[in-house]
C-alpha positions as protocol buffer text, in pm:
chain_id: "A"
residue {
  index: 1
  type: UNK
  ca { x: -346 y: -498 z: 291 }
}
residue {
  index: 2
  type: UNK
  ca { x: -13 y: -495 z: 415 }
}
residue {
  index: 3
  type: UNK
  ca { x: 336 y: -427 z: 325 }
}
residue {
  index: 4
  type: UNK
  ca { x: 687 y: -536 z: 455 }
}
residue {
  index: 5
  type: UNK
  ca { x: 671 y: -272 z: 724 }
}
residue {
  index: 6
  type: UNK
  ca { x: 346 y: -399 z: 858 }
}
residue {
  index: 7
  type: UNK
  ca { x: 135 y: -89 z: 753 }
}
residue {
  index: 8
  type: UNK
  ca { x: -208 y: -279 z: 820 }
}
residue {
  index: 9
  type: UNK
  ca { x: -87 y: -406 z: 1166 }
}
residue {
  index: 10
  type: UNK
  ca { x: 31 y: -28 z: 1256 }
}
residue {
  index: 11
  type: UNK
  ca { x: -286 y: 114 z: 1172 }
}
residue {
  index: 12
  type: UNK
  ca { x: -503 y: -140 z: 1346 }
}
residue {
  index: 13
  type: UNK
  ca { x: -291 y: -64 z: 1669 }
}
residue {
  index: 14
  type: UNK
  ca { x: -378 y: 310 z: 1650 }
}
residue {
  index: 15
  type: UNK
  ca { x: -709 y: 332 z: 1468 }
}
residue {
  index: 16
  type: UNK
  ca { x: -1013 y: 104 z: 1451 }
}
residue {
  index: 17
  type: UNK
  ca { x: -1329 y: 144 z: 1289 }
}
residue {
  index: 18
  type: UNK
  ca { x: -1477 y: 406 z: 1062 }
}
residue {
  index: 19
  type: UNK
  ca { x: -1170 y: 681 z: 1097 }
}
residue {
  index: 20
  type: UNK
  ca { x: -904 y: 469 z: 935 }
}
residue {
  index: 21
  type: UNK
  ca { x: -1144 y: 324 z: 680 }
}
residue {
  index: 22
  type: UNK
  ca { x: -1237 y: 688 z: 598 }
}
residue {
  index: 23
  type: UNK
  ca { x: -875 y: 791 z: 562 }
}
residue {
  index: 24
  type: UNK
  ca { x: -756 y: 485 z: 364 }
}
residue {
  index: 25
  type: UNK
  ca { x: -1053 y: 542 z: 113 }
}
residue {
  index: 26
  type: UNK
  ca { x: -976 y: 905 z: 91 }
}
residue {
  index: 27
  type: UNK
  ca { x: -604 y: 831 z: 18 }
}
residue {
  index: 28
  type: UNK
  ca { x: -695 y: 552 z: -241 }
}
residue {
  index: 29
  type: UNK
  ca { x: -916 y: 802 z: -427 }
}
residue {
  index: 30
  type: UNK
  ca { x: -632 y: 1066 z: -460 }
}
residue {
  index: 31
  type: UNK
  ca { x: -379 y: 787 z: -527 }
}
residue {
  index: 32
  type: UNK
  ca { x: -557 y: 550 z: -764 }
}
residue {
  index: 33
  type: UNK
  ca { x: -642 y: 770 z: -1077 }
}
residue {
  index: 34
  type: UNK
  ca { x: -933 y: 668 z: -1268 }
}
residue {
  index: 35
  type: UNK
  ca { x: -920 y: 865 z: -1582 }
}
residue {
  index: 36
  type: UNK
  ca { x: -1275 y: 777 z: -1681 }
}
residue {
  index: 37
  type: UNK
  ca { x: -1429 y: 916 z: -1364 }
}
residue {
  index: 38
  type: UNK
  ca { x: -1199 y: 1160 z: -1188 }
}
residue {
  index: 39
  type: UNK
  ca { x: -1238 y: 1210 z: -807 }
}
residue {
  index: 40
  type: UNK
  ca { x: -1158 y: 1554 z: -805 }
}
residue {
  index: 41
  type: UNK
  ca { x: -1168 y: 1822 z: -1087 }
}
residue {
  index: 42
  type: UNK
  ca { x: -1046 y: 2173 z: -1152 }
}
residue {
  index: 43
  type: UNK
  ca { x: -1377 y: 2312 z: -1011 }
}
residue {
  index: 44
  type: UNK
  ca { x: -1376 y: 2115 z: -713 }
}
residue {
  index: 45
  type: UNK
  ca { x: -1073 y: 2331 z: -567 }
}
residue {
  index: 46
  type: UNK
  ca { x: -1297 y: 2633 z: -574 }
}
residue {
  index: 47
  type: UNK
  ca { x: -1647 y: 2486 z: -530 }
}
residue {
  index: 48
  type: UNK
  ca { x: -1572 y: 2236 z: -243 }
}
residue {
  index: 49
  type: UNK
  ca { x: -1275 y: 2429 z: -68 }
}
residue {
  index: 50
  type: UNK
  ca { x: -1438 y: 2405 z: 269 }
}
residue {
  index: 51
  type: UNK
  ca { x: -1487 y: 2036 z: 244 }
}
residue {
  index: 52
  type: UNK
  ca { x: -1144 y: 1974 z: 134 }
}
residue {
  index: 53
  type: UNK
  ca { x: -1007 y: 2172 z: 397 }
}
residue {
  index: 54
  type: UNK
  ca { x: -1193 y: 1970 z: 655 }
}
residue {
  index: 55
  type: UNK
  ca { x: -1077 y: 1641 z: 510 }
}
residue {
  index: 56
  type: UNK
  ca { x: -730 y: 1771 z: 486 }
}
residue {
  index: 57
  type: UNK
  ca { x: -730 y: 1885 z: 862 }
}
residue {
  index: 58
  type: UNK
  ca { x: -877 y: 1550 z: 994 }
}
residue {
  index: 59
  type: UNK
  ca { x: -640 y: 1351 z: 769 }
}
residue {
  index: 60
  type: UNK
  ca { x: -349 y: 1534 z: 901 }
}
residue {
  index: 61
  type: UNK
  ca { x: -457 y: 1509 z: 1266 }
}
residue {
  index: 62
  type: UNK
  ca { x: -469 y: 1150 z: 1227 }
}
residue {
  index: 63
  type: UNK
  ca { x: -144 y: 1124 z: 1088 }
}
residue {
  index: 64
  type: UNK
  ca { x: 30 y: 1324 z: 1326 }
}
residue {
  index: 65
  type: UNK
  ca { x: -126 y: 1151 z: 1591 }
}
residue {
  index: 66
  type: UNK
  ca { x: -7 y: 809 z: 1479 }
}
residue {
  index: 67
  type: UNK
  ca { x: 346 y: 929 z: 1406 }
}
residue {
  index: 68
  type: UNK
  ca { x: 387 y: 1065 z: 1767 }
}
residue {
  index: 69
  type: UNK
  ca { x: 299 y: 755 z: 1916 }
}
residue {
  index: 70
  type: UNK
  ca { x: 565 y: 567 z: 2093 }
}
residue {
  index: 71
  type: UNK
  ca { x: 497 y: 188 z: 2046 }
}
residue {
  index: 72
  type: UNK
  ca { x: 749 y: -52 z: 2241 }
}
residue {
  index: 73
  type: UNK
  ca { x: 913 y: 202 z: 2461 }
}
């Protein structure tokens, strides 16, 4: 759950609870492909565009918030 840069520690400092778990699960669905059961298919781009946009906006807001923190200063 951690890397040499301390990802898990950094994330725990800024996010707790369900939000960070949601973001990690969403990321893992995109990054760790399962060819037998794809997370997203071509039709999803059209049929679920509204939800995809909501998820992307939420993920970007969380990411930007973490990047603009100023730990240790």
